[in-house]
Short mmCIF file of C-alpha atoms and ligand atoms in Angstrom, two decimals:
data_model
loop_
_atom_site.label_atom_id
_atom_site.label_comp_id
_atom_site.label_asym_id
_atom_site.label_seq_id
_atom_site.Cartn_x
_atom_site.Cartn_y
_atom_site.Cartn_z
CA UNK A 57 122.36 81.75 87.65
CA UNK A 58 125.89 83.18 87.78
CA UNK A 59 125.14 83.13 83.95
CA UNK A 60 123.26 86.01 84.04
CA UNK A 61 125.19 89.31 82.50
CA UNK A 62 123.58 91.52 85.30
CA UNK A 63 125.22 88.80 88.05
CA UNK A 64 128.88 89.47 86.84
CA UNK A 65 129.38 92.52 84.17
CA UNK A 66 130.39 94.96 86.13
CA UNK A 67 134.34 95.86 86.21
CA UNK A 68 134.82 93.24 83.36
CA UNK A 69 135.93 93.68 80.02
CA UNK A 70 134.06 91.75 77.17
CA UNK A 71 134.36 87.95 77.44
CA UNK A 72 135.40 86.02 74.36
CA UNK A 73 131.97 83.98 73.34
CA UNK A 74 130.06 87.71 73.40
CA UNK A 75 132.31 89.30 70.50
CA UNK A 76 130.55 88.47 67.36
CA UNK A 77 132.27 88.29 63.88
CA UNK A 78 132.59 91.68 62.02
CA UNK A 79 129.43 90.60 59.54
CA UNK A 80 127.05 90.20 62.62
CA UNK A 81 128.28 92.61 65.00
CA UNK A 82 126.55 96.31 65.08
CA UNK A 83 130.01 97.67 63.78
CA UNK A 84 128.98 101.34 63.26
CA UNK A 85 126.95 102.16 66.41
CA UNK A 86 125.73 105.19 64.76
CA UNK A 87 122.48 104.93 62.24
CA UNK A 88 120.69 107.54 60.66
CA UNK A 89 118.75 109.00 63.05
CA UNK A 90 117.07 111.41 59.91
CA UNK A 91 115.34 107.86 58.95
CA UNK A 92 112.83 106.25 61.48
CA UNK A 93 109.21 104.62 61.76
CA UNK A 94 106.20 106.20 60.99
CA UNK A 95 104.33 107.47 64.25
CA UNK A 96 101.16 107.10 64.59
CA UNK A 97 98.23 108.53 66.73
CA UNK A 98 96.04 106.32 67.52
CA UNK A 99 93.61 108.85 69.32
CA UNK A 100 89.98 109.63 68.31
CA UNK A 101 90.43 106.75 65.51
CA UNK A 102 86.22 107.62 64.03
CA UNK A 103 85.37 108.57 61.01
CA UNK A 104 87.13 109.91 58.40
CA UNK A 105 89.94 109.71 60.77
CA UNK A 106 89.42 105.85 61.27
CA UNK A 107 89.89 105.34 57.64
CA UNK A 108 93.18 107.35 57.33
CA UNK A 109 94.09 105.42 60.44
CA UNK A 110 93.73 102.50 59.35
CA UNK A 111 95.44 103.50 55.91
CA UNK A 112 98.63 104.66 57.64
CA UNK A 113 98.98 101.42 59.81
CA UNK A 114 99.02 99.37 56.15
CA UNK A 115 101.86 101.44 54.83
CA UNK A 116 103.52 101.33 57.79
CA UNK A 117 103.18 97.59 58.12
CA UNK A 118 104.41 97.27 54.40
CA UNK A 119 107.19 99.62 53.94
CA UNK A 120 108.96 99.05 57.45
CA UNK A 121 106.92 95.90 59.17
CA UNK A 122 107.22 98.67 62.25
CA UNK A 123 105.35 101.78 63.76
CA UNK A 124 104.98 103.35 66.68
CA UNK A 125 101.45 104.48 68.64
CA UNK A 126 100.44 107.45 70.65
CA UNK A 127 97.39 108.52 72.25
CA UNK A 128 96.77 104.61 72.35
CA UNK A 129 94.72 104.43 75.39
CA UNK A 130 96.72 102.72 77.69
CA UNK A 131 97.27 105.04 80.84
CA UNK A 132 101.05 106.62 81.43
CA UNK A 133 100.73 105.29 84.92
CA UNK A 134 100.41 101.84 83.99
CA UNK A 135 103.33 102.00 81.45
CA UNK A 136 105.74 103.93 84.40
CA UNK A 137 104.69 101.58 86.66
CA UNK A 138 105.22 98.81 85.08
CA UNK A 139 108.45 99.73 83.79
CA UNK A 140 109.85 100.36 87.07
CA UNK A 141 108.68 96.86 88.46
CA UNK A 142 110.10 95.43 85.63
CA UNK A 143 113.90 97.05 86.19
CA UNK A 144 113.25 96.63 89.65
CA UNK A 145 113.27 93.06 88.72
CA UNK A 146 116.54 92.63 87.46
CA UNK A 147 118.13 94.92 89.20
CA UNK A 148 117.05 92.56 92.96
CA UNK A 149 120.01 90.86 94.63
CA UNK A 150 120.89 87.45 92.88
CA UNK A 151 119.66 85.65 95.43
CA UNK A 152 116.03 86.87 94.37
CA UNK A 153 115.87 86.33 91.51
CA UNK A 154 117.91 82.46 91.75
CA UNK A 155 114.43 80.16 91.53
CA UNK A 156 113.39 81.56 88.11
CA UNK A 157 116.35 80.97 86.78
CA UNK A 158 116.51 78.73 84.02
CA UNK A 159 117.17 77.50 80.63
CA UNK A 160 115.02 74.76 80.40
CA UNK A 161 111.60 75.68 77.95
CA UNK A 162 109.34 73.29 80.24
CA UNK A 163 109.19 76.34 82.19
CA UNK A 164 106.67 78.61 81.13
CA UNK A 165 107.96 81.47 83.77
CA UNK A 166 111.40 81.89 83.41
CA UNK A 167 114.64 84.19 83.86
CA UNK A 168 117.44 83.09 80.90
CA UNK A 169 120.26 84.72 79.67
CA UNK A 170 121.55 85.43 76.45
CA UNK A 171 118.50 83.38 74.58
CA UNK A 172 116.63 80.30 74.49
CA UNK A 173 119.27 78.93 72.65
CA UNK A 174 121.57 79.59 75.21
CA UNK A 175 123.64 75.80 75.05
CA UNK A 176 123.56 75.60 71.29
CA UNK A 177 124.38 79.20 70.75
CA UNK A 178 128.23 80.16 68.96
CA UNK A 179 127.80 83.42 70.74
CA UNK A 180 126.74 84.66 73.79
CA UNK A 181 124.16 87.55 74.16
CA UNK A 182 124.60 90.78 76.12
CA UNK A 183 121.09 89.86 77.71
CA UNK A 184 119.09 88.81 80.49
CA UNK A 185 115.61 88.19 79.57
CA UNK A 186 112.14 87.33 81.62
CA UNK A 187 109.31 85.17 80.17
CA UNK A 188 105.75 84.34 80.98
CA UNK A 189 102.44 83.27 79.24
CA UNK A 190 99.57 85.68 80.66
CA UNK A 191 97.00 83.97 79.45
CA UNK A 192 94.78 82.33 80.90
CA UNK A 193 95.55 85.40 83.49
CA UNK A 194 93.73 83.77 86.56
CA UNK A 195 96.01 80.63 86.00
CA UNK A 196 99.22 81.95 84.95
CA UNK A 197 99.73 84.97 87.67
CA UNK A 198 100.38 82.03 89.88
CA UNK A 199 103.55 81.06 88.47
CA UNK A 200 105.02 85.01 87.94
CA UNK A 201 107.59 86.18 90.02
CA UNK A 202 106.69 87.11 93.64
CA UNK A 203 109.36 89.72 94.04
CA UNK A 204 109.24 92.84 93.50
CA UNK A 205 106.04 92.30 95.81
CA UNK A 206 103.71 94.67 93.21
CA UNK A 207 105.45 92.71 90.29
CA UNK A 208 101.76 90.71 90.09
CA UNK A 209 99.19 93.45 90.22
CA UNK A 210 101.00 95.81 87.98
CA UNK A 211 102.31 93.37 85.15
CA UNK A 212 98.38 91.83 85.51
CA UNK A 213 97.34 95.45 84.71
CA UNK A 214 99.63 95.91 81.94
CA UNK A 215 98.94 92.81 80.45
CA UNK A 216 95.39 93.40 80.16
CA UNK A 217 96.10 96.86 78.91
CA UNK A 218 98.62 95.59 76.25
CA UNK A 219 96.05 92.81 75.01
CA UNK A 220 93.23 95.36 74.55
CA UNK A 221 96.06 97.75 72.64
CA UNK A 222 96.81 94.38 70.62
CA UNK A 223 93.50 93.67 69.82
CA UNK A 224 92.07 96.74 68.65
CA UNK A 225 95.39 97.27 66.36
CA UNK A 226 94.36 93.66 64.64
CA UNK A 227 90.89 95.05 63.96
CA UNK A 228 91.90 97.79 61.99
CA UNK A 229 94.91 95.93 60.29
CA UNK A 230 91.71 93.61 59.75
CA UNK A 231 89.58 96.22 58.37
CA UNK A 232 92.45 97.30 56.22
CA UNK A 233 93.05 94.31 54.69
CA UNK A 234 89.25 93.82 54.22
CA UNK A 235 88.45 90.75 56.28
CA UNK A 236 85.41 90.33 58.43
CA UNK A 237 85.40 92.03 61.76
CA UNK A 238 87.20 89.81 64.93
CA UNK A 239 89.04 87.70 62.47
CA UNK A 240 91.80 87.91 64.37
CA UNK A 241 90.14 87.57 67.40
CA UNK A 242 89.48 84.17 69.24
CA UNK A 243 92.02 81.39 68.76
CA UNK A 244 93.85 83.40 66.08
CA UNK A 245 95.20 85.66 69.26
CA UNK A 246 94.41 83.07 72.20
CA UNK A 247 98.12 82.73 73.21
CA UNK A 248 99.96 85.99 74.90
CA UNK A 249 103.49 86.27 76.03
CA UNK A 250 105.28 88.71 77.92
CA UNK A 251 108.60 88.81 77.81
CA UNK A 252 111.47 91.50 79.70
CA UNK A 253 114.69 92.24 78.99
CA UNK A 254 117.20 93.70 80.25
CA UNK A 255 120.73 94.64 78.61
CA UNK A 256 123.17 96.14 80.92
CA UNK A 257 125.66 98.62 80.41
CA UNK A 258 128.48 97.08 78.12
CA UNK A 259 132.22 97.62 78.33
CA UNK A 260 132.51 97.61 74.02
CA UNK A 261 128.82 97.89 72.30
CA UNK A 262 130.59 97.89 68.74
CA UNK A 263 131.44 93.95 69.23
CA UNK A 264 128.52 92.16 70.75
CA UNK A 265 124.87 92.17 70.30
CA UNK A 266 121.54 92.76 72.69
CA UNK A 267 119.77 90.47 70.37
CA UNK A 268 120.87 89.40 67.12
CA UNK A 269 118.73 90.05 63.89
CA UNK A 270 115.36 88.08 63.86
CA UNK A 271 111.48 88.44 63.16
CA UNK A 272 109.30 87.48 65.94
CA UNK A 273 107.19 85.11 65.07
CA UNK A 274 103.83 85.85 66.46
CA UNK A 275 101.20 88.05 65.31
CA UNK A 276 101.68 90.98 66.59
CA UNK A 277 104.19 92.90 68.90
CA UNK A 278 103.63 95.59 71.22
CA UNK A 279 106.70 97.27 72.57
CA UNK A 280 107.31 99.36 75.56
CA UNK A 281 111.17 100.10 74.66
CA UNK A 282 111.76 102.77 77.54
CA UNK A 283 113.62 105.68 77.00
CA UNK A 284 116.96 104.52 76.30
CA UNK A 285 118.02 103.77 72.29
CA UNK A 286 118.92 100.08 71.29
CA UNK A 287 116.28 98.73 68.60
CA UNK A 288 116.98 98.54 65.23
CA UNK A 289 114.78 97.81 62.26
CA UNK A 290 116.21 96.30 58.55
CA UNK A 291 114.81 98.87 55.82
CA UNK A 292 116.29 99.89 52.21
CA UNK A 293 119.14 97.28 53.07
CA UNK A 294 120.33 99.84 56.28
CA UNK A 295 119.71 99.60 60.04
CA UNK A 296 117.57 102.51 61.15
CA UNK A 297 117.23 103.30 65.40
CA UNK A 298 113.89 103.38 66.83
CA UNK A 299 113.89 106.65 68.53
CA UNK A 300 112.69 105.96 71.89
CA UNK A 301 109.43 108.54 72.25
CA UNK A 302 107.98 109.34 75.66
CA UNK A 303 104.48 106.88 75.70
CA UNK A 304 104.59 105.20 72.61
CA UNK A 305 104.49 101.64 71.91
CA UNK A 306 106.53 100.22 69.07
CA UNK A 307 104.29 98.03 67.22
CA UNK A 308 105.58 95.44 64.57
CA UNK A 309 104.21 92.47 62.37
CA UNK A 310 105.06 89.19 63.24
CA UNK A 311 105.34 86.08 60.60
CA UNK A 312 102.39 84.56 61.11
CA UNK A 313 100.63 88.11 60.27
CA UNK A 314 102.66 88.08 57.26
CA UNK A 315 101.61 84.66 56.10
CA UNK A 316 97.71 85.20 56.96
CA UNK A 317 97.98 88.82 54.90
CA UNK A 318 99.73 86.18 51.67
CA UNK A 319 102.99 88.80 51.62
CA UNK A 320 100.80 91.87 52.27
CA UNK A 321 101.66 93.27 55.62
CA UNK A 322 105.72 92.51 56.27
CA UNK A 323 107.41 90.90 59.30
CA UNK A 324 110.84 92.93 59.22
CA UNK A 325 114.15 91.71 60.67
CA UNK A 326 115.19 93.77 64.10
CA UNK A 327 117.84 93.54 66.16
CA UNK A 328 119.42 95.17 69.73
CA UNK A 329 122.42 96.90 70.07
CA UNK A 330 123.76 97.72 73.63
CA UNK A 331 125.41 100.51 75.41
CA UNK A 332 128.05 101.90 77.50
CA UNK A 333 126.22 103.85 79.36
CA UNK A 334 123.06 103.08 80.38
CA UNK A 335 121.06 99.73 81.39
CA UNK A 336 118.34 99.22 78.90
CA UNK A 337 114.90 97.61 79.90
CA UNK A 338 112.28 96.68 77.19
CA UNK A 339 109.22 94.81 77.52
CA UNK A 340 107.66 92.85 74.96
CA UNK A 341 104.13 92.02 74.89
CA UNK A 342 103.49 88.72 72.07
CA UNK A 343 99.84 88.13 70.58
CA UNK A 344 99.82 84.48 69.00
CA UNK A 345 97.71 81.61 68.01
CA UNK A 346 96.91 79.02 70.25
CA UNK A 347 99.31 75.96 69.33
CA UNK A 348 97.09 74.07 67.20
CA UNK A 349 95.42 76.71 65.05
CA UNK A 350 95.92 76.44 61.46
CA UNK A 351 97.98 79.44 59.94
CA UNK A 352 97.32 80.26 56.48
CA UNK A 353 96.61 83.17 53.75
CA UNK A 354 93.27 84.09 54.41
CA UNK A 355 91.21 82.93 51.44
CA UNK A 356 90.06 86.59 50.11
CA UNK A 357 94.04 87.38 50.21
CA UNK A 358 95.32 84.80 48.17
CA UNK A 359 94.04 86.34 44.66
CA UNK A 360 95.39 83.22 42.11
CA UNK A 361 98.32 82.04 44.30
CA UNK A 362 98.52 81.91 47.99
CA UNK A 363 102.13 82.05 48.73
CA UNK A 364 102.08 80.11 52.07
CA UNK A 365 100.34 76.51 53.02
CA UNK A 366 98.43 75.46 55.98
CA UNK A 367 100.25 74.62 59.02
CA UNK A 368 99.37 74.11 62.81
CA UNK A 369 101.03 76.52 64.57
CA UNK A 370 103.00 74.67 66.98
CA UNK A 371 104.99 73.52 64.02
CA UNK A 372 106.18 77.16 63.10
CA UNK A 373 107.45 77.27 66.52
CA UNK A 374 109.12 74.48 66.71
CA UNK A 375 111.31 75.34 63.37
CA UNK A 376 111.32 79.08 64.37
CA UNK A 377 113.41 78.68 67.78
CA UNK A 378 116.60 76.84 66.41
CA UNK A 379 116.62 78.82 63.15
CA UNK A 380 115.44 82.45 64.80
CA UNK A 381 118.57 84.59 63.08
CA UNK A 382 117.23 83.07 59.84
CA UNK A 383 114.23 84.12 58.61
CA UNK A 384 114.24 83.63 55.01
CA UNK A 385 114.96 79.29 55.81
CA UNK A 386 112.01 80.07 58.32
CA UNK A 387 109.46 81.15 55.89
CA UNK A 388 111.32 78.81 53.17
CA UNK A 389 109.54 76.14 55.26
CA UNK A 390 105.82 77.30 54.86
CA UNK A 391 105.85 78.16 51.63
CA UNK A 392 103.25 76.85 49.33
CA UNK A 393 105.58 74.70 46.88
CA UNK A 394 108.33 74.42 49.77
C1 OGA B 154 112.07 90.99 70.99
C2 OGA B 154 112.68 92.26 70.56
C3 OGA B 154 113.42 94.49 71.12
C4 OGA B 154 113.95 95.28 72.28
O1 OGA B 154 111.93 90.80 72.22
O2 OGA B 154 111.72 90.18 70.12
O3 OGA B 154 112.89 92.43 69.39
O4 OGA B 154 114.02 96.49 72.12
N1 OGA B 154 112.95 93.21 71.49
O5 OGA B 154 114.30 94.71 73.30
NI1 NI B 155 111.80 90.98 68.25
#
């Protein structure tokens, strides 16, 4: 529990295990801000418009693996309020917040620090982070945090909100891709995860990291990043910022995605850089298979070679957590001659 950054940062200079060697550390804070993701409005998607939709969300999800949404339906309420409960979170005395702490993955509801490597790690984090499943909602709201006293209702609201996003983002990315309506529906997107995080001010934000490079490894991600900058996304071999816009979502492609599309549709390396300034919240909201669905190209995909095999899903997990900063000896794993 004292583990936690937002227990003991303040007044401290940067500890030893959170300075990261000059190849992994952000080194030049400042990225082009004149490159970014496509933006994309998601609003009256019929039509003609539906088609172009659906058109920009492939390029998007080939050339950067990320784009944003607006006019996506979900109300700005919902997103302010859940935000708030969310920073109200880790921001509640330690003494609050002390039974969810832990680093142990038999718990599905969980406060960590750092990551869920935390142990095994060479270097520390500058991160706190909250995880939950919220699915199967009636059964897991019982084990989410009980403080802030709203946390419940509202993160139940927003979770419901951010699966009906998620889902209706797969059925165009289906459409796109040509497969059959609700493929990715059922137990293709049975599992969701939300997880928080929160990265506090940092005394020197050119020598650690928020979260080190990775792909998430789901199927799809939907983002609420706040209004304060952080995220970066791998493209052209350069880090570009995700300019924080005012109800968007920041939507990205997870492996699995990538592997059911055979290469089509890119998962994209991202990674979190802090500041000195300001605390940064973000809440991520993971659609996944159920553990023991079989991953693999979907069969109109594959042309004359599908690059990936079959696999049950659980065993991309388990491979993905230990080796999460390298994606290439991820994917390595699941390919079809691997
Ligand atoms: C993640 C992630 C980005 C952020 O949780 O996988 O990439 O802005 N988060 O916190
Ligand atoms: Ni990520």
């Amino acid at each position: 529990m004292e583990k936690l950054v937002s227990s003991w940062y303040k007044n401290k200079t940067l500890p030893e295990s959170y300075i990261f060697p000059p190849e992994t550390r952000p080194g030049n804070l400042i990225v082009p801000t004149c490159k970014t993701i496509p933006v994309i409005d998601l609003g009256n998607a019929v039509g003609q418009n539906r088609t172009r939709i659906i058109q920009q969300i492939l390029k998007a999800s080939q050339e950067y693996g990320f784009f944003q949404v607006i006019n996506h339906g979900i109300p700005e309420d919902v997103m302010d309020q859940s935000m708030d409960v969310f920073k109200e979170f880790f921001e509640m005395p330690a003494e609050d917040k002390a039974m969810l702490y832990s680093q142990d993955p038999e718990n599905s509801c969980r406060l960590l620090t750092s990551s869920v490597n935390y142990g095994r790690e060479k270097f520390h984090h500058w991160r706190d982070n909250l995880r939950h499943p919220c699915h199967l909602l009636e059964d897991c709201i019982k084990i989410w945090p009980q403080k802030p006293i709203r946390y419940r209702e509202v993160v139940a609201t927003y979770s419901i909100e951010a699966k009906k996003l998620g889902l209706r983002i797969l059925e165009l990315v289906a459409e796109g891709l040509g497969l059959e309506s609700g493929h990715f529906g059922g137990k293709l997107s049975e599992s969701r995860l939300l997880s928080a995080n929160y990265y506090p001010p940092c005394p020197d934000p050119s020598l650690t990291m928020g979260m080190s490079k990775h792909c998430d490894p789901q199927l799809l991600t939907i983002l609420h990043q706040g209004d304060v900058n952080g995220l970066q996304v791998f493209n052209n071999g350069e880090w570009i910022g995700v300019e924080p816009l005012h109800n968007a979502f920041v939507v990205n492609i997870g492996n699995t995605l990538q592997i059911i599309s055979n290469n089509k549709l890119k998962s994209v390396e991202h990674r979190v850089v802090t500041n000195s300034n300001r605390a940064r919240t973000s809440v991520g909201f993971f659609i996944a298979p159920s553990d023991d669905s079989i991953i693999e190209p979907a069969k109109s995909l594959v042309g004359n070679a599908a690059v990936y095999r079959a696999f049950e899903f659980k065993e991309f997990l388990l491979h993905f957590f230990p080796n999460f900063d390298n994606n290439d000896l991820v994917m390595e794993r699941f390919k079809s001659q691997a």
